[in-house]
Tab-separated table of C-alpha atoms in Angstrom:
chain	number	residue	atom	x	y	z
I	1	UNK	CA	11.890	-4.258	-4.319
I	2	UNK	CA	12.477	-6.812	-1.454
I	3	UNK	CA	9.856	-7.128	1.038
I	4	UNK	CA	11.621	-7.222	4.503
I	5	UNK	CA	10.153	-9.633	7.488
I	6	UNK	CA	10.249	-10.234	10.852
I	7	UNK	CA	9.804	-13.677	12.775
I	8	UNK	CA	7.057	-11.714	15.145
I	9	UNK	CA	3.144	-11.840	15.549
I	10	UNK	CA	0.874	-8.971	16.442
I	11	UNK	CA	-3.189	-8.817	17.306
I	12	UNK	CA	-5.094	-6.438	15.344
I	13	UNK	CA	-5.481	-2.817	16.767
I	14	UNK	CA	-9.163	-1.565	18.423
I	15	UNK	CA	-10.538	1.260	16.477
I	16	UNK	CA	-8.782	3.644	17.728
I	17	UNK	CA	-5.315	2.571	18.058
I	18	UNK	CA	-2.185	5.156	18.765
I	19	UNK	CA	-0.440	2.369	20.341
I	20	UNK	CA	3.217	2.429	21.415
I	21	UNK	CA	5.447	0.756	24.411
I	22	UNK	CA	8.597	1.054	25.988
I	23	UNK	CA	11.648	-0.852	24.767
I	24	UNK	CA	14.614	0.009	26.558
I	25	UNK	CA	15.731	-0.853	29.371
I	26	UNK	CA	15.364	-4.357	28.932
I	27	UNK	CA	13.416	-4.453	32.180
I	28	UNK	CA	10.493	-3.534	30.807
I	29	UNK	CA	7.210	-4.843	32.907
I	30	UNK	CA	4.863	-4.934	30.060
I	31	UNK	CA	8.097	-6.889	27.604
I	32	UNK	CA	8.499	-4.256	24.946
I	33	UNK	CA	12.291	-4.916	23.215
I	34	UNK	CA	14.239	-3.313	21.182
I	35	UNK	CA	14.498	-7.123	19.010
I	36	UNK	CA	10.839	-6.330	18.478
I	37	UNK	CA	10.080	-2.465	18.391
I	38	UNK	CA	6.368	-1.988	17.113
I	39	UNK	CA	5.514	-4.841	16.419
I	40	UNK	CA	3.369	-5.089	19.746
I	41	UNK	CA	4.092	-9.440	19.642
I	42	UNK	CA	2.631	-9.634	23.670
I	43	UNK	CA	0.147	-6.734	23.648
I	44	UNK	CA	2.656	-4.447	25.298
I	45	UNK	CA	1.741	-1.859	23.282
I	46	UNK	CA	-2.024	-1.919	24.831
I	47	UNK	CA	-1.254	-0.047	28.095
I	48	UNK	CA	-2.902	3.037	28.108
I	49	UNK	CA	-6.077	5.275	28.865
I	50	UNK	CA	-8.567	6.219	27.614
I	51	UNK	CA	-10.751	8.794	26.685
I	52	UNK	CA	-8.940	11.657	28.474
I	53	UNK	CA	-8.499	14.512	27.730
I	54	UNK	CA	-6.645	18.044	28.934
I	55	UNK	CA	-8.651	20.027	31.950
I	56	UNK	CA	-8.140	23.235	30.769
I	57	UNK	CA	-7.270	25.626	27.370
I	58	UNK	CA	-4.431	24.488	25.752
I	59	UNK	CA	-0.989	25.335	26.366
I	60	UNK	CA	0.607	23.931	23.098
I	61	UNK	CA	-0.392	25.702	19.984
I	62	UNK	CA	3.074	27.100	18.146
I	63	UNK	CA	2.838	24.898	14.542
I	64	UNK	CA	6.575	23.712	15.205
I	65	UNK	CA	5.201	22.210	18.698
I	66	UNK	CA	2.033	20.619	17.431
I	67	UNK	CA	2.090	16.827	15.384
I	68	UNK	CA	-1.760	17.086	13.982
I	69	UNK	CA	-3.942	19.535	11.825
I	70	UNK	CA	-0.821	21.484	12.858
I	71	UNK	CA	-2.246	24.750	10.879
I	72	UNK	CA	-4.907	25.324	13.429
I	73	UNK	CA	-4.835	26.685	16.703
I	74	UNK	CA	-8.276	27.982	17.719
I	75	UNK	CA	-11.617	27.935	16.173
I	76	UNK	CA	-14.046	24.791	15.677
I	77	UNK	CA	-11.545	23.300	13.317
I	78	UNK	CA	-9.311	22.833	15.715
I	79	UNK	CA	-10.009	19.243	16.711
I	80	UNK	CA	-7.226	18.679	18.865
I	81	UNK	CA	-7.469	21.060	20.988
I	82	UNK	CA	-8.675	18.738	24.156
I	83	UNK	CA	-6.387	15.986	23.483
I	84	UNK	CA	-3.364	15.490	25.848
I	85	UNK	CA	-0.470	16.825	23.452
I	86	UNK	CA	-1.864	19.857	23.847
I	87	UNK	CA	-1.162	20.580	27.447
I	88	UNK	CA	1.179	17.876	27.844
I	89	UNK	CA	1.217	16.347	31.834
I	90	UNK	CA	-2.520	17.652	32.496
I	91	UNK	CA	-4.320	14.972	30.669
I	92	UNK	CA	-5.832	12.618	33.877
I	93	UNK	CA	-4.537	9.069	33.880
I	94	UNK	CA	-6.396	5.821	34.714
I	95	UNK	CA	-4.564	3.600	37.058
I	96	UNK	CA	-1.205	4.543	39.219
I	97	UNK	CA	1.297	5.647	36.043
I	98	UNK	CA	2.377	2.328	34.094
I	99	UNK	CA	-1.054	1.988	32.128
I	100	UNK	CA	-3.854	0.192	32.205
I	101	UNK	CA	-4.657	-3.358	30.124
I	102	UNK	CA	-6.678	-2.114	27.592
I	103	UNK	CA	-7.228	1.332	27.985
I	104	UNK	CA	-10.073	1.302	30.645
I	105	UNK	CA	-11.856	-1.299	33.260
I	106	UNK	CA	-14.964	-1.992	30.149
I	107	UNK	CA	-14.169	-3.142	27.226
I	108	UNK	CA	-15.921	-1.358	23.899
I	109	UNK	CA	-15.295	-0.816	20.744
I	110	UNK	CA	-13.124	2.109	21.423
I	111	UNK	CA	-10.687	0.721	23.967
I	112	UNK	CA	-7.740	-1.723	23.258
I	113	UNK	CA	-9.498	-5.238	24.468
I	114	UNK	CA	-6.924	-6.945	26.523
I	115	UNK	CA	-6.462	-10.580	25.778
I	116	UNK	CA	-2.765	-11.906	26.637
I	117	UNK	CA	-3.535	-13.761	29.851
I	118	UNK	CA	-4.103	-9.928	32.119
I	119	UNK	CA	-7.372	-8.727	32.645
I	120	UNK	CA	-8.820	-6.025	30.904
I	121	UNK	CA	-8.255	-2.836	33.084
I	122	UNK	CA	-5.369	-4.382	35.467
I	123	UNK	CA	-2.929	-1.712	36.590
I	124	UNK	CA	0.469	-1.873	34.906
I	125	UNK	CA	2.425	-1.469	38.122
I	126	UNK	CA	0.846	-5.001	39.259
I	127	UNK	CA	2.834	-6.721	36.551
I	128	UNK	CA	5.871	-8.989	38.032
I	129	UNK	CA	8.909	-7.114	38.698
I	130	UNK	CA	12.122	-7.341	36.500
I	131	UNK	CA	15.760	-7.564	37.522
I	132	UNK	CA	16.116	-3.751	37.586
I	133	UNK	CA	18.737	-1.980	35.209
I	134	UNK	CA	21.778	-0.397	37.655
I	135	UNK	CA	22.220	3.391	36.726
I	136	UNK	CA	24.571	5.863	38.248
I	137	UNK	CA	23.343	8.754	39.954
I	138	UNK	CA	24.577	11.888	38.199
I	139	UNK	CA	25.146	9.892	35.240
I	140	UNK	CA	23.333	9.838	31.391
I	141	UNK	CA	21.236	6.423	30.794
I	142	UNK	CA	19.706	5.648	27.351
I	143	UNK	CA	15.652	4.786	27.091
I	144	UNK	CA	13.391	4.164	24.196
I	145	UNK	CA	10.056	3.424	22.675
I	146	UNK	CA	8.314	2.293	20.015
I	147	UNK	CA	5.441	3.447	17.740
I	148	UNK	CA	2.674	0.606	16.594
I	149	UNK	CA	0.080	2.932	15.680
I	150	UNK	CA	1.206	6.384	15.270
I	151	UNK	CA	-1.261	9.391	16.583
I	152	UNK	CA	1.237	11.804	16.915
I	153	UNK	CA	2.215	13.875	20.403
I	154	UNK	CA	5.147	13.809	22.709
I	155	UNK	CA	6.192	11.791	25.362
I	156	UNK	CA	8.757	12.136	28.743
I	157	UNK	CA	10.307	10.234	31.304
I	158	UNK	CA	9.467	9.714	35.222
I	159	UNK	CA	10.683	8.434	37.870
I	160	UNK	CA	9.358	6.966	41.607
I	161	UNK	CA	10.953	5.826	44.155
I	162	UNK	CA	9.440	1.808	45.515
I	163	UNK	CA	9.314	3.090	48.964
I	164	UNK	CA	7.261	5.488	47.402
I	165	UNK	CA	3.513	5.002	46.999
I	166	UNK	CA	3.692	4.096	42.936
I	167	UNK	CA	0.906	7.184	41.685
I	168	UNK	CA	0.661	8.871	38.558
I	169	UNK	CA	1.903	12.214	40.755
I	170	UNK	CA	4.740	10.726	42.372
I	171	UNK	CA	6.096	9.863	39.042
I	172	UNK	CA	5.186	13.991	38.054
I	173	UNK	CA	7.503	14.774	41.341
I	174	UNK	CA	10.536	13.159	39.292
I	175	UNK	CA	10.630	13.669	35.345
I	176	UNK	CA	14.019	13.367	33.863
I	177	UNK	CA	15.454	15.729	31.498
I	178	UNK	CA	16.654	14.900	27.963
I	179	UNK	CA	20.697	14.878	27.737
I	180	UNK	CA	20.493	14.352	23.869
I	181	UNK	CA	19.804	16.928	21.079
I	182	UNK	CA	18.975	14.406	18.480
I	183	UNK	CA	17.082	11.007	18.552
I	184	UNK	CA	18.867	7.781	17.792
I	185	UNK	CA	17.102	5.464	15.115
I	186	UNK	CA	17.608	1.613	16.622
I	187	UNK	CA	15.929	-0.686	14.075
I	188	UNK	CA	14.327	-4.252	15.799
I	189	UNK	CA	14.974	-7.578	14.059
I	190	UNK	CA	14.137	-7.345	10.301
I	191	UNK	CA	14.459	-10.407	8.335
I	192	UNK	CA	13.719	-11.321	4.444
I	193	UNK	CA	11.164	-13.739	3.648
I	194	UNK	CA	13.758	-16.989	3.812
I	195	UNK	CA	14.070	-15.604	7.783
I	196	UNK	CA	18.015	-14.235	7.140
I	197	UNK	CA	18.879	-11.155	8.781
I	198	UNK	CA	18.744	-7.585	7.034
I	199	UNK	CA	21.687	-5.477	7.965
I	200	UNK	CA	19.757	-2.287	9.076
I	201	UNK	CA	21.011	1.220	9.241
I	202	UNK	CA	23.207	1.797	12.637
I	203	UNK	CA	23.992	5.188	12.875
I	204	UNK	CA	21.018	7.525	12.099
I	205	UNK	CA	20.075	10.295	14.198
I	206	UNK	CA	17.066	12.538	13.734
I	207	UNK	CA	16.478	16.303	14.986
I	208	UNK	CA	14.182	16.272	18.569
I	209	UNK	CA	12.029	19.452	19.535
I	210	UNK	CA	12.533	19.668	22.970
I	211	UNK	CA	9.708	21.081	24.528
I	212	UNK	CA	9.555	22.601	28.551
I	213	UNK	CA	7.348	25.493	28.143
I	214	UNK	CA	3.536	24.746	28.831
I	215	UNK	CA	4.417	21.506	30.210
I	216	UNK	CA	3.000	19.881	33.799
I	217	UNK	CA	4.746	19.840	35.749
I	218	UNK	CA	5.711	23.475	34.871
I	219	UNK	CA	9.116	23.461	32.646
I	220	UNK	CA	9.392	19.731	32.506
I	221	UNK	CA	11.207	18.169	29.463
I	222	UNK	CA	8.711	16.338	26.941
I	223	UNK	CA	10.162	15.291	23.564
I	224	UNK	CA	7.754	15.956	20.365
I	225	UNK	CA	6.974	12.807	18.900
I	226	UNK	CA	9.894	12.814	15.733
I	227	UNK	CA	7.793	11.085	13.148
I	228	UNK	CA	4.830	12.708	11.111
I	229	UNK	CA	1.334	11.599	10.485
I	230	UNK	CA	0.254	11.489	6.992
I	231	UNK	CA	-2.563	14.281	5.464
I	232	UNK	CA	-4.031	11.917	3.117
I	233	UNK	CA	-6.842	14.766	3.332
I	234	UNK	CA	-8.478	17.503	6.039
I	235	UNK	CA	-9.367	14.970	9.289
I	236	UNK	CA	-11.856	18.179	10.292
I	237	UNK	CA	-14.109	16.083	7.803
I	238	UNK	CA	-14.437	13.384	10.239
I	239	UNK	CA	-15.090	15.499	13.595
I	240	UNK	CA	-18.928	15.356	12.903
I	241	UNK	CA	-18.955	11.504	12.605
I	242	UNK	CA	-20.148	9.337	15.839
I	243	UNK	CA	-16.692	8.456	17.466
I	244	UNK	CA	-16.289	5.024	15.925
I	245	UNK	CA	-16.176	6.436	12.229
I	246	UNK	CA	-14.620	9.387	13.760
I	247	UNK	CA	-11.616	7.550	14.963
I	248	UNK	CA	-11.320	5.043	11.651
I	249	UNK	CA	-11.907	8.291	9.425
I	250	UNK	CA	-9.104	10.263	11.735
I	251	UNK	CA	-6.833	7.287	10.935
I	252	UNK	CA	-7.249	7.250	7.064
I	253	UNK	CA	-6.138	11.128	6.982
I	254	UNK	CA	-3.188	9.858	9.086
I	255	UNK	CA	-2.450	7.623	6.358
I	256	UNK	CA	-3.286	4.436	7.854
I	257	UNK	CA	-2.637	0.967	5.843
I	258	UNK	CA	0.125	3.549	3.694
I	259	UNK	CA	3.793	2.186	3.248
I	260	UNK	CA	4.640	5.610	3.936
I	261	UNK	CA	2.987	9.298	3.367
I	262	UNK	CA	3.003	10.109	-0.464
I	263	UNK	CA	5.656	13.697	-0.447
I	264	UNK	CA	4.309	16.660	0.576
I	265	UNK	CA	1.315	14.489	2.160
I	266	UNK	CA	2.723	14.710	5.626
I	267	UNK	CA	1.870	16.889	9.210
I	268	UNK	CA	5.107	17.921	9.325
I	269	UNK	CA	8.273	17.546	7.734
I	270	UNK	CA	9.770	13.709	7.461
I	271	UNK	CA	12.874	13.964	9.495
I	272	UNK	CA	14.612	10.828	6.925
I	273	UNK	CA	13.160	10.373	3.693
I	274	UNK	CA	10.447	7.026	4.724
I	275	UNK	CA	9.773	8.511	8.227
I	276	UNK	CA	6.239	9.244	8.467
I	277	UNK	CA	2.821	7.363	8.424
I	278	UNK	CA	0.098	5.832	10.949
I	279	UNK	CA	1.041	1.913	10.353
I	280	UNK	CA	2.911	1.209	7.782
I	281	UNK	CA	1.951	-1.653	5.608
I	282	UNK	CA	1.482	-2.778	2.010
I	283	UNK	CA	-0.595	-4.896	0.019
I	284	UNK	CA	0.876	-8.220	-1.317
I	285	UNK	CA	-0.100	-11.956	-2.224
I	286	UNK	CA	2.105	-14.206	-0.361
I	287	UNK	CA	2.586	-17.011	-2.488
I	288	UNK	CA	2.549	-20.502	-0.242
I	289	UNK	CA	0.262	-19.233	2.211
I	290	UNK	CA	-2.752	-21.643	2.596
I	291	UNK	CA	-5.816	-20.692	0.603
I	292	UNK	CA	-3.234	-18.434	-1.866
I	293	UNK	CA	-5.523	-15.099	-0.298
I	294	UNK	CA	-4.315	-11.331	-0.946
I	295	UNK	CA	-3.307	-10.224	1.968
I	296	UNK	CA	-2.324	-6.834	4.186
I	297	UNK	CA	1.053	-7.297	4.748
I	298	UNK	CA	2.719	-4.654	7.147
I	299	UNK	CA	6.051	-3.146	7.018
I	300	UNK	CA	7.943	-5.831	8.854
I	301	UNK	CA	6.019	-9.304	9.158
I	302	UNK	CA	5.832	-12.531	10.626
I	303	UNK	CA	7.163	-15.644	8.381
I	304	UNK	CA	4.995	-18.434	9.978
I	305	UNK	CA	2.373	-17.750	7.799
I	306	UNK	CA	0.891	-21.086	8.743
I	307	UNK	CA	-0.263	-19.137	12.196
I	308	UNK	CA	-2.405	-16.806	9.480
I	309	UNK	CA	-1.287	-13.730	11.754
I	310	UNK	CA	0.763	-10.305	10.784
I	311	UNK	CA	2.491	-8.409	12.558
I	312	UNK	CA	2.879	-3.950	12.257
I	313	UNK	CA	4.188	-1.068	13.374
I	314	UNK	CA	7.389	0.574	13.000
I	315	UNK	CA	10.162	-1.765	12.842
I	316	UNK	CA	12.405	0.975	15.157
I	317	UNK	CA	12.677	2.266	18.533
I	318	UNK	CA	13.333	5.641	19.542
I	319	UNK	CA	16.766	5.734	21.838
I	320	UNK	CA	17.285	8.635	23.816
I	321	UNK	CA	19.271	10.224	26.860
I	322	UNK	CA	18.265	10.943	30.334
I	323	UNK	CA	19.729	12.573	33.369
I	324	UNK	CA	19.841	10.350	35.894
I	325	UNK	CA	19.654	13.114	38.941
I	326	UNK	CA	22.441	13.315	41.588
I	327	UNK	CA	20.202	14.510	44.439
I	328	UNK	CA	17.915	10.847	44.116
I	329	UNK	CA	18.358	9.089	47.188
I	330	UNK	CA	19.795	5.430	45.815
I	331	UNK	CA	17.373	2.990	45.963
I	332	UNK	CA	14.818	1.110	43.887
I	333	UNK	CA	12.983	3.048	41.590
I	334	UNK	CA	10.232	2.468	38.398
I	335	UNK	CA	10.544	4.622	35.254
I	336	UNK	CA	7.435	5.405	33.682
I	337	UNK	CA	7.042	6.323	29.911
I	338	UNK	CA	4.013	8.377	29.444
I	339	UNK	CA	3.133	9.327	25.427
I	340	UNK	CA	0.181	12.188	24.870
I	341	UNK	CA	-1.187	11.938	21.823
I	342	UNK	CA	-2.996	14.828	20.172
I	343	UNK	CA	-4.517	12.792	16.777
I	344	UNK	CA	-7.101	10.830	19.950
I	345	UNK	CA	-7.891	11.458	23.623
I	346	UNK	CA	-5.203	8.858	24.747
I	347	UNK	CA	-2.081	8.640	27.014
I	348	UNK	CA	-0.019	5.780	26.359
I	349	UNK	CA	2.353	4.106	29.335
I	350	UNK	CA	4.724	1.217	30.250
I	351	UNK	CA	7.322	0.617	33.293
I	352	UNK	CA	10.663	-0.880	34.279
I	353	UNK	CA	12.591	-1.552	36.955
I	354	UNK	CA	15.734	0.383	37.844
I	355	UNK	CA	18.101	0.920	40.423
I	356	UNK	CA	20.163	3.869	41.450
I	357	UNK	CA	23.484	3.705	42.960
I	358	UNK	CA	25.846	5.890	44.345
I	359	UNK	CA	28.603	6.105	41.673
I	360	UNK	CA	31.531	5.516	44.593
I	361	UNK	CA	29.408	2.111	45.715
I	362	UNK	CA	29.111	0.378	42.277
I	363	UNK	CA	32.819	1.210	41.980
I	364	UNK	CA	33.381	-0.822	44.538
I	365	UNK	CA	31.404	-3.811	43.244
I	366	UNK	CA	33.503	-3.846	40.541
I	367	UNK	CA	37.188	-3.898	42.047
I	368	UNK	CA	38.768	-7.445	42.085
């Protein structure tokens, strides 16, 4: 079998990584790309918070709904049942609703550790503003994300206006709702190991579970994360461990350091054959890299081994459709992707400039 690789470079995760980033539009503030997907190559997929968890009982327990120990919806095997997915929207945020660097203000061994020249705990929305993406009002606009680390959940799309003050509830004033019934599968930039191109799969779609019932705000549109944790065994085993072996030991049920979940082995149904696992990798010797050592070798992979660094995650992004309302006021705007997961007590986010017209105006711009 060939091994497929990708000219990219990723930092290890913390312990407890779920990590993820928005990669379309190509205005992203924190850089995520659709070229690059999971592989998290400038820490964009360490904007987050962390711990949090859901204020009150949880509103998600139906097993088609739920992404981890998916048989179990009360009772003190029910590990989840704090964690954001589980009352998706209700889970408090740190910082104004594009993430923080790192997870939280102090880094420990539980939070991300921010090194890429931002200090650990800046807010997301300080980053420096992109040339914003034009979409119509009243019109369908495509968005995506990636998975690095994959802890399950379900994520949606917001919206605030810049003449707005950018918070974490303006941004729950405007979610968008999903125009698609099935996800679109764009793959990032795989190359062999001589650094050619692979021709990827271009047209594959996979089912979404829409969800808009026990949602904050009440019947917003959140999409169920599509791709399935492994059950390597029961993570209710690992609930009685301090937090650090608790989150490692939480990962290894997920099926972390797996190519992909062994069949039958996964929360839920793959939706492709492959589709499933926490970060895909395998183990290989690399022959020509200096010293000759065995080493983890993810998915998709960096060829300059000479910088001794690998690169992981998913090598896809996750395209949707969103409304785009009619009733906005045009203007500037920043779209916030917010991810609950329900494997941790995390919320993942990133942000990118947009702009809404009028769909009369840009019809104008455009007439010789």
């Amino acid at each position: 079998m060939q091994k497929l690789f990708v000219v990219l470079v990723v930092s290890s995760c913390a312990l407890s990584c779920g990590h993820g980033t928005l990669t379309w539009p190509n205005s992203t503030r924190q850089k995520g790309t659709l070229a690059t997907a999971g592989a998290c190559v400038g820490m964009e997929c360490y904007w987050f918070t962390q711990p949090t968890e859901i204020p009150g009982a949880p509103t998600l327990n139906e097993e088609r709904l739920r992404t981890v120990n998916v048989k179990r919806s009360e009772g003190p095997l029910d590990y989840t049942r704090k964690n954001p997915w589980r009352a998706p929207g209700t889970a408090p945020v740190k910082g104004l609703g594009c993430g923080v660097a790192g997870g939280s203000a102090k880094h420990d061994n539980l939070t991300g550790g921010f090194t890429s020249g931002v200090g650990q705990g800046a807010d997301g929305t300080e980053l420096e503003a992109k040339e914003p993406v034009v979409w119509l009002k009243g019109s369908k606009a495509e968005v995506a994300w990636a998975i690095s680390a994959n802890h399950g959940g379900g994520y949606s799309y917001r919206l605030c206006p810049k003449t707005s003050q950018i918070t974490e509830e303006c941004f729950q004033s405007h979610v968008l709702r999903f125009a698609n019934k099935n996800h679109h599968i764009v793959y990032g930039d795989v190359r062999n190991p001589r650094g050619a191109p692979v021709q990827m799969p271009e047209q594959l779609e996979i089912p979404m579970v829409l969800v808009t019932e026990g949602t904050h705000p009440s019947g917003s549109h959140w999409a169920r994360n599509p791709i399935p944790n492994c059950r390597m065994f029961d993570a209710a085993e690992c609930q009685n461990l301090s937090s650090g072996h608790r989150a490692v030991c939480t990962q290894e049920a997920g099926g972390d350091g797996m190519m992909q979940c062994p069949p039958g082995m996964t929360e839920f149904p793959e939706p492709l054959p492959g589709f499933s696992g926490e970060v895909p990798s395998w183990h290989s010797a690399i022959s020509g890299y200096p010293g000759n050592h065995s080493l983890w070798v993810h998915q998709w992979s960096t060829t300059e081994f000479e910088d001794n660094m690998m690169s992981g995650g998913f090598p896809f992004s996750i395209m949707d459709l969103v409304e785009i309302p009619q009733d906005l006021p045009a203007g500037s705007y920043l779209l916030s992707w917010r991810w609950d997961s329900e494997q941790s007590a995390q919320v993942w986010q990133s942000c990118a400039d947009v702009k809404l017209v009028d769909p009369e105006v840009e019809s104008l711009t455009i007439l010789p």
